[in-house]
Amino acid sequence: MIITEKIKPEDTCPKERISVAVDIEWFESNKRIQHKRARDSKEFRLKFLNENPNLKHGDILFQDENHNYTINILPCDCLVIVPKNNFETASICYEIGNKHLPLFYDNDALLVPFEKPLFRQLLAMGFEIRQEERALLTPLKTSVAPHVESDSLFSKIMNLTQK
C-alpha cells in the first residue's frame, strides 16, 4: 500500500476502530520515502514527495473498516538532562547546539539521542544527567535569526546568558 499523505484528524470516522502500530525510529519521522510494516504485517510504502511528512506519535497513516494504522515512535537510548535554572538551560542548549544534535523536551527535561562524548562533557561540566530509554516525541524547534530583531528561543537564551 502506498501512502502519500497523513489522514487529518477531521477525516476520521467516529466508528470505533482497532489501532495498529506502525513502528518508526525518531530519526525516521522526517523521511520522505520509506518502507514500513505494521504490527499486523500489513506493508506500507510512504512517499511524501511534496512535503516533509513530520510524522508524530499517534498520526494516522491509513484506515480501513476495522483498523487505524498509527505511527508509534519507538523509545531509544538517550540523555536526560533536568536543568536547575534558566542559566543551566541556556548553557546546555548552547553545548548541544554547537554539536548540531537534535534536542527534544519532555516536561522539565531536555532529551538528546545518546552520545557518549556529550555525556562525558556534560558530566564534567557539572550538570545532572542520566542515560535512559525514552521515546523522543517532542522536538525543540528554534527559529534562529541572528541578523533580525526577533523574539525567538535563540534570542531569549542569549538574553539569559547576558544577565
PDB file of C-alpha atoms in Angstrom:
ATOM      1  CA  MET A   1       0.000   0.000   0.000  1.00  0.00           C
ATOM      2  CA  ILE A   2       1.381   3.430  -0.961  1.00  0.00           C
ATOM      3  CA  ILE A   3       0.728   6.323   1.443  1.00  0.00           C
ATOM      4  CA  THR A   4       1.286   9.858   0.128  1.00  0.00           C
ATOM      5  CA  GLU A   5      -0.245  11.879   2.986  1.00  0.00           C
ATOM      6  CA  LYS A   6      -1.369  11.507   6.595  1.00  0.00           C
ATOM      7  CA  ILE A   7      -5.049  11.318   7.448  1.00  0.00           C
ATOM      8  CA  LYS A   8      -6.186  14.530   9.072  1.00  0.00           C
ATOM      9  CA  PRO A   9      -7.981  14.115  12.420  1.00  0.00           C
ATOM     10  CA  GLU A  10     -11.154  15.674  10.997  1.00  0.00           C
ATOM     11  CA  ASP A  11     -11.202  12.980   8.267  1.00  0.00           C
ATOM     12  CA  THR A  12     -11.527  10.183  10.804  1.00  0.00           C
ATOM     13  CA  CYS A  13     -14.755   8.306  11.109  1.00  0.00           C
ATOM     14  CA  PRO A  14     -16.458   8.292  14.544  1.00  0.00           C
ATOM     15  CA  LYS A  15     -16.827   4.493  14.360  1.00  0.00           C
ATOM     16  CA  GLU A  16     -14.545   2.616  16.793  1.00  0.00           C
ATOM     17  CA  ARG A  17     -11.541   1.021  15.145  1.00  0.00           C
ATOM     18  CA  ILE A  18      -8.686  -1.132  16.396  1.00  0.00           C
ATOM     19  CA  SER A  19      -5.395   0.778  16.460  1.00  0.00           C
ATOM     20  CA  VAL A  20      -2.447  -0.999  14.817  1.00  0.00           C
ATOM     21  CA  ALA A  21       1.025   0.458  15.343  1.00  0.00           C
ATOM     22  CA  VAL A  22       3.448   1.240  12.551  1.00  0.00           C
ATOM     23  CA  ASP A  23       6.777   1.453  14.415  1.00  0.00           C
ATOM     24  CA  ILE A  24       9.382   4.032  13.395  1.00  0.00           C
ATOM     25  CA  GLU A  25      12.590   5.346  14.936  1.00  0.00           C
ATOM     26  CA  TRP A  26      12.692   9.030  15.975  1.00  0.00           C
ATOM     27  CA  PHE A  27      15.026   9.927  13.094  1.00  0.00           C
ATOM     28  CA  GLU A  28      12.619   8.433  10.524  1.00  0.00           C
ATOM     29  CA  SER A  29       9.838  10.903  11.357  1.00  0.00           C
ATOM     30  CA  ASN A  30      11.007  13.332   8.641  1.00  0.00           C
ATOM     31  CA  LYS A  31      11.991  10.813   5.970  1.00  0.00           C
ATOM     32  CA  ARG A  32      10.030  11.344   2.782  1.00  0.00           C
ATOM     33  CA  ILE A  33      10.370   7.821   1.374  1.00  0.00           C
ATOM     34  CA  GLN A  34      10.424   4.644   3.446  1.00  0.00           C
ATOM     35  CA  HIS A  35       9.045   1.143   3.601  1.00  0.00           C
ATOM     36  CA  LYS A  36       7.352   0.065   6.852  1.00  0.00           C
ATOM     37  CA  ARG A  37       5.472  -2.935   8.171  1.00  0.00           C
ATOM     38  CA  ALA A  38       2.659  -2.582  10.709  1.00  0.00           C
ATOM     39  CA  ARG A  39       2.490  -4.914  13.690  1.00  0.00           C
ATOM     40  CA  ASP A  40      -0.179  -6.966  11.905  1.00  0.00           C
ATOM     41  CA  SER A  41       2.280  -7.430   8.959  1.00  0.00           C
ATOM     42  CA  LYS A  42       0.486  -5.057   6.563  1.00  0.00           C
ATOM     43  CA  GLU A  43       3.127  -3.318   4.447  1.00  0.00           C
ATOM     44  CA  PHE A  44       3.229   0.406   3.681  1.00  0.00           C
ATOM     45  CA  ARG A  45       5.365   2.413   1.306  1.00  0.00           C
ATOM     46  CA  LEU A  46       5.494   6.004   2.488  1.00  0.00           C
ATOM     47  CA  LYS A  47       6.100   8.518  -0.303  1.00  0.00           C
ATOM     48  CA  PHE A  48       5.723  12.104   0.859  1.00  0.00           C
ATOM     49  CA  LEU A  49       7.210  13.734  -2.229  1.00  0.00           C
ATOM     50  CA  ASN A  50       5.762  17.249  -1.963  1.00  0.00           C
ATOM     51  CA  GLU A  51       6.436  17.989   1.692  1.00  0.00           C
ATOM     52  CA  ASN A  52       8.216  16.890   4.840  1.00  0.00           C
ATOM     53  CA  PRO A  53       5.942  14.288   6.475  1.00  0.00           C
ATOM     54  CA  ASN A  54       6.755  15.451  10.038  1.00  0.00           C
ATOM     55  CA  LEU A  55       5.270  12.235  11.413  1.00  0.00           C
ATOM     56  CA  LYS A  56       4.225  12.393  15.051  1.00  0.00           C
ATOM     57  CA  HIS A  57       3.385   9.685  17.552  1.00  0.00           C
ATOM     58  CA  GLY A  58      -0.286   8.791  17.006  1.00  0.00           C
ATOM     59  CA  ASP A  59      -0.604  10.143  13.444  1.00  0.00           C
ATOM     60  CA  ILE A  60      -2.960   8.031  11.340  1.00  0.00           C
ATOM     61  CA  LEU A  61      -1.439   6.719   8.098  1.00  0.00           C
ATOM     62  CA  PHE A  62      -4.321   4.599   6.867  1.00  0.00           C
ATOM     63  CA  GLN A  63      -7.802   3.475   7.842  1.00  0.00           C
ATOM     64  CA  ASP A  64      -9.918   0.554   6.768  1.00  0.00           C
ATOM     65  CA  GLU A  65     -13.282  -0.630   8.065  1.00  0.00           C
ATOM     66  CA  ASN A  66     -11.818  -2.062  11.280  1.00  0.00           C
ATOM     67  CA  HIS A  67      -8.350  -0.532  11.783  1.00  0.00           C
ATOM     68  CA  ASN A  68      -6.463   2.711  12.251  1.00  0.00           C
ATOM     69  CA  TYR A  69      -2.793   2.328  11.296  1.00  0.00           C
ATOM     70  CA  THR A  70      -0.976   4.819  13.528  1.00  0.00           C
ATOM     71  CA  ILE A  71       2.616   5.972  13.923  1.00  0.00           C
ATOM     72  CA  ASN A  72       4.416   4.660  17.007  1.00  0.00           C
ATOM     73  CA  ILE A  73       7.779   6.298  17.711  1.00  0.00           C
ATOM     74  CA  LEU A  74       9.962   3.720  19.430  1.00  0.00           C
ATOM     75  CA  PRO A  75      11.987   4.504  22.556  1.00  0.00           C
ATOM     76  CA  CYS A  76      15.743   4.815  22.166  1.00  0.00           C
ATOM     77  CA  ASP A  77      18.797   5.263  24.344  1.00  0.00           C
ATOM     78  CA  CYS A  78      19.034   8.950  25.221  1.00  0.00           C
ATOM     79  CA  LEU A  79      20.487  11.507  27.594  1.00  0.00           C
ATOM     80  CA  VAL A  80      18.026  13.056  30.043  1.00  0.00           C
ATOM     81  CA  ILE A  81      19.030  16.421  31.468  1.00  0.00           C
ATOM     82  CA  VAL A  82      16.947  18.341  34.010  1.00  0.00           C
ATOM     83  CA  PRO A  83      18.354  21.868  34.281  1.00  0.00           C
ATOM     84  CA  LYS A  84      18.105  23.574  37.677  1.00  0.00           C
ATOM     85  CA  ASN A  85      17.578  27.090  36.321  1.00  0.00           C
ATOM     86  CA  ASN A  86      17.406  29.199  33.159  1.00  0.00           C
ATOM     87  CA  PHE A  87      21.155  29.721  33.021  1.00  0.00           C
ATOM     88  CA  GLU A  88      21.754  25.948  33.046  1.00  0.00           C
ATOM     89  CA  THR A  89      19.114  25.530  30.339  1.00  0.00           C
ATOM     90  CA  ALA A  90      20.859  28.124  28.173  1.00  0.00           C
ATOM     91  CA  SER A  91      24.296  26.557  28.755  1.00  0.00           C
ATOM     92  CA  ILE A  92      23.098  23.035  27.966  1.00  0.00           C
ATOM     93  CA  CYS A  93      21.257  24.180  24.826  1.00  0.00           C
ATOM     94  CA  TYR A  94      24.389  26.039  23.717  1.00  0.00           C
ATOM     95  CA  GLU A  95      26.612  22.951  24.123  1.00  0.00           C
ATOM     96  CA  ILE A  96      24.146  20.677  22.337  1.00  0.00           C
ATOM     97  CA  GLY A  97      23.590  23.246  19.590  1.00  0.00           C
ATOM     98  CA  ASN A  98      27.348  23.505  18.985  1.00  0.00           C
ATOM     99  CA  LYS A  99      27.330  19.795  18.177  1.00  0.00           C
ATOM    100  CA  HIS A 100      24.325  20.205  15.828  1.00  0.00           C
ATOM    101  CA  LEU A 101      22.443  17.471  17.665  1.00  0.00           C
ATOM    102  CA  PRO A 102      18.654  17.261  17.756  1.00  0.00           C
ATOM    103  CA  LEU A 103      17.121  18.359  21.034  1.00  0.00           C
ATOM    104  CA  PHE A 104      13.811  17.180  22.470  1.00  0.00           C
ATOM    105  CA  TYR A 105      11.891  18.010  25.629  1.00  0.00           C
ATOM    106  CA  ASP A 106       9.509  16.213  27.943  1.00  0.00           C
ATOM    107  CA  ASN A 107       8.036  18.110  30.908  1.00  0.00           C
ATOM    108  CA  ASP A 108      11.068  19.785  32.535  1.00  0.00           C
ATOM    109  CA  ALA A 109      13.681  17.529  30.939  1.00  0.00           C
ATOM    110  CA  LEU A 110      15.822  18.062  27.863  1.00  0.00           C
ATOM    111  CA  LEU A 111      16.404  14.883  25.838  1.00  0.00           C
ATOM    112  CA  VAL A 112      19.147  14.113  23.327  1.00  0.00           C
ATOM    113  CA  PRO A 113      19.855  10.838  21.496  1.00  0.00           C
ATOM    114  CA  PHE A 114      22.666   9.154  23.440  1.00  0.00           C
ATOM    115  CA  GLU A 115      26.175  10.212  22.509  1.00  0.00           C
ATOM    116  CA  LYS A 116      28.998   9.200  24.840  1.00  0.00           C
ATOM    117  CA  PRO A 117      31.282  12.237  24.243  1.00  0.00           C
ATOM    118  CA  LEU A 118      28.404  14.621  25.033  1.00  0.00           C
ATOM    119  CA  PHE A 119      27.500  12.559  28.100  1.00  0.00           C
ATOM    120  CA  ARG A 120      31.086  12.854  29.411  1.00  0.00           C
ATOM    121  CA  GLN A 121      31.296  16.561  28.579  1.00  0.00           C
ATOM    122  CA  LEU A 122      28.061  17.485  30.349  1.00  0.00           C
ATOM    123  CA  LEU A 123      29.033  15.385  33.395  1.00  0.00           C
ATOM    124  CA  ALA A 124      32.419  17.123  33.530  1.00  0.00           C
ATOM    125  CA  MET A 125      30.645  20.487  33.388  1.00  0.00           C
ATOM    126  CA  GLY A 126      28.667  19.503  36.498  1.00  0.00           C
ATOM    127  CA  PHE A 127      25.189  19.011  35.032  1.00  0.00           C
ATOM    128  CA  GLU A 128      22.817  16.368  36.354  1.00  0.00           C
ATOM    129  CA  ILE A 129      22.482  13.916  33.507  1.00  0.00           C
ATOM    130  CA  ARG A 130      21.331  10.331  33.178  1.00  0.00           C
ATOM    131  CA  GLN A 131      21.020   7.737  30.454  1.00  0.00           C
ATOM    132  CA  GLU A 132      17.521   6.309  29.863  1.00  0.00           C
ATOM    133  CA  GLU A 133      15.401   4.539  27.298  1.00  0.00           C
ATOM    134  CA  ARG A 134      12.800   7.153  26.228  1.00  0.00           C
ATOM    135  CA  ALA A 135      10.703   7.972  23.188  1.00  0.00           C
ATOM    136  CA  LEU A 136      11.809  11.237  21.587  1.00  0.00           C
ATOM    137  CA  LEU A 137       8.399  12.695  20.800  1.00  0.00           C
ATOM    138  CA  THR A 138       8.652  16.480  21.107  1.00  0.00           C
ATOM    139  CA  PRO A 139      11.467  18.147  19.180  1.00  0.00           C
ATOM    140  CA  LEU A 140      12.597  21.542  20.382  1.00  0.00           C
ATOM    141  CA  LYS A 141      12.318  23.687  17.273  1.00  0.00           C
ATOM    142  CA  THR A 142      14.066  27.019  17.238  1.00  0.00           C
ATOM    143  CA  SER A 143      13.999  29.870  14.808  1.00  0.00           C
ATOM    144  CA  VAL A 144      17.397  31.419  14.742  1.00  0.00           C
ATOM    145  CA  ALA A 145      17.561  34.770  13.020  1.00  0.00           C
ATOM    146  CA  PRO A 146      20.815  36.378  14.199  1.00  0.00           C
ATOM    147  CA  HIS A 147      20.563  39.420  11.890  1.00  0.00           C
ATOM    148  CA  VAL A 148      16.961  40.271  12.660  1.00  0.00           C
ATOM    149  CA  GLU A 149      15.406  41.568  15.867  1.00  0.00           C
ATOM    150  CA  SER A 150      13.097  38.740  16.906  1.00  0.00           C
ATOM    151  CA  ASP A 151      11.627  37.064  19.933  1.00  0.00           C
ATOM    152  CA  SER A 152      12.958  33.599  19.021  1.00  0.00           C
ATOM    153  CA  LEU A 153      14.059  30.954  21.508  1.00  0.00           C
ATOM    154  CA  PHE A 154      17.642  31.724  20.473  1.00  0.00           C
ATOM    155  CA  SER A 155      17.305  35.390  21.408  1.00  0.00           C
ATOM    156  CA  LYS A 156      15.673  34.502  24.743  1.00  0.00           C
ATOM    157  CA  ILE A 157      18.560  32.144  25.585  1.00  0.00           C
ATOM    158  CA  MET A 158      21.110  34.772  24.629  1.00  0.00           C
ATOM    159  CA  ASN A 159      19.356  37.339  26.846  1.00  0.00           C
ATOM    160  CA  LEU A 160      19.518  34.930  29.795  1.00  0.00           C
ATOM    161  CA  THR A 161      23.259  34.459  29.409  1.00  0.00           C
ATOM    162  CA  GLN A 162      23.889  38.214  29.375  1.00  0.00           C
ATOM    163  CA  LYS A 163      22.253  38.887  32.752  1.00  0.00           C
TER     164      LYS A 163
END
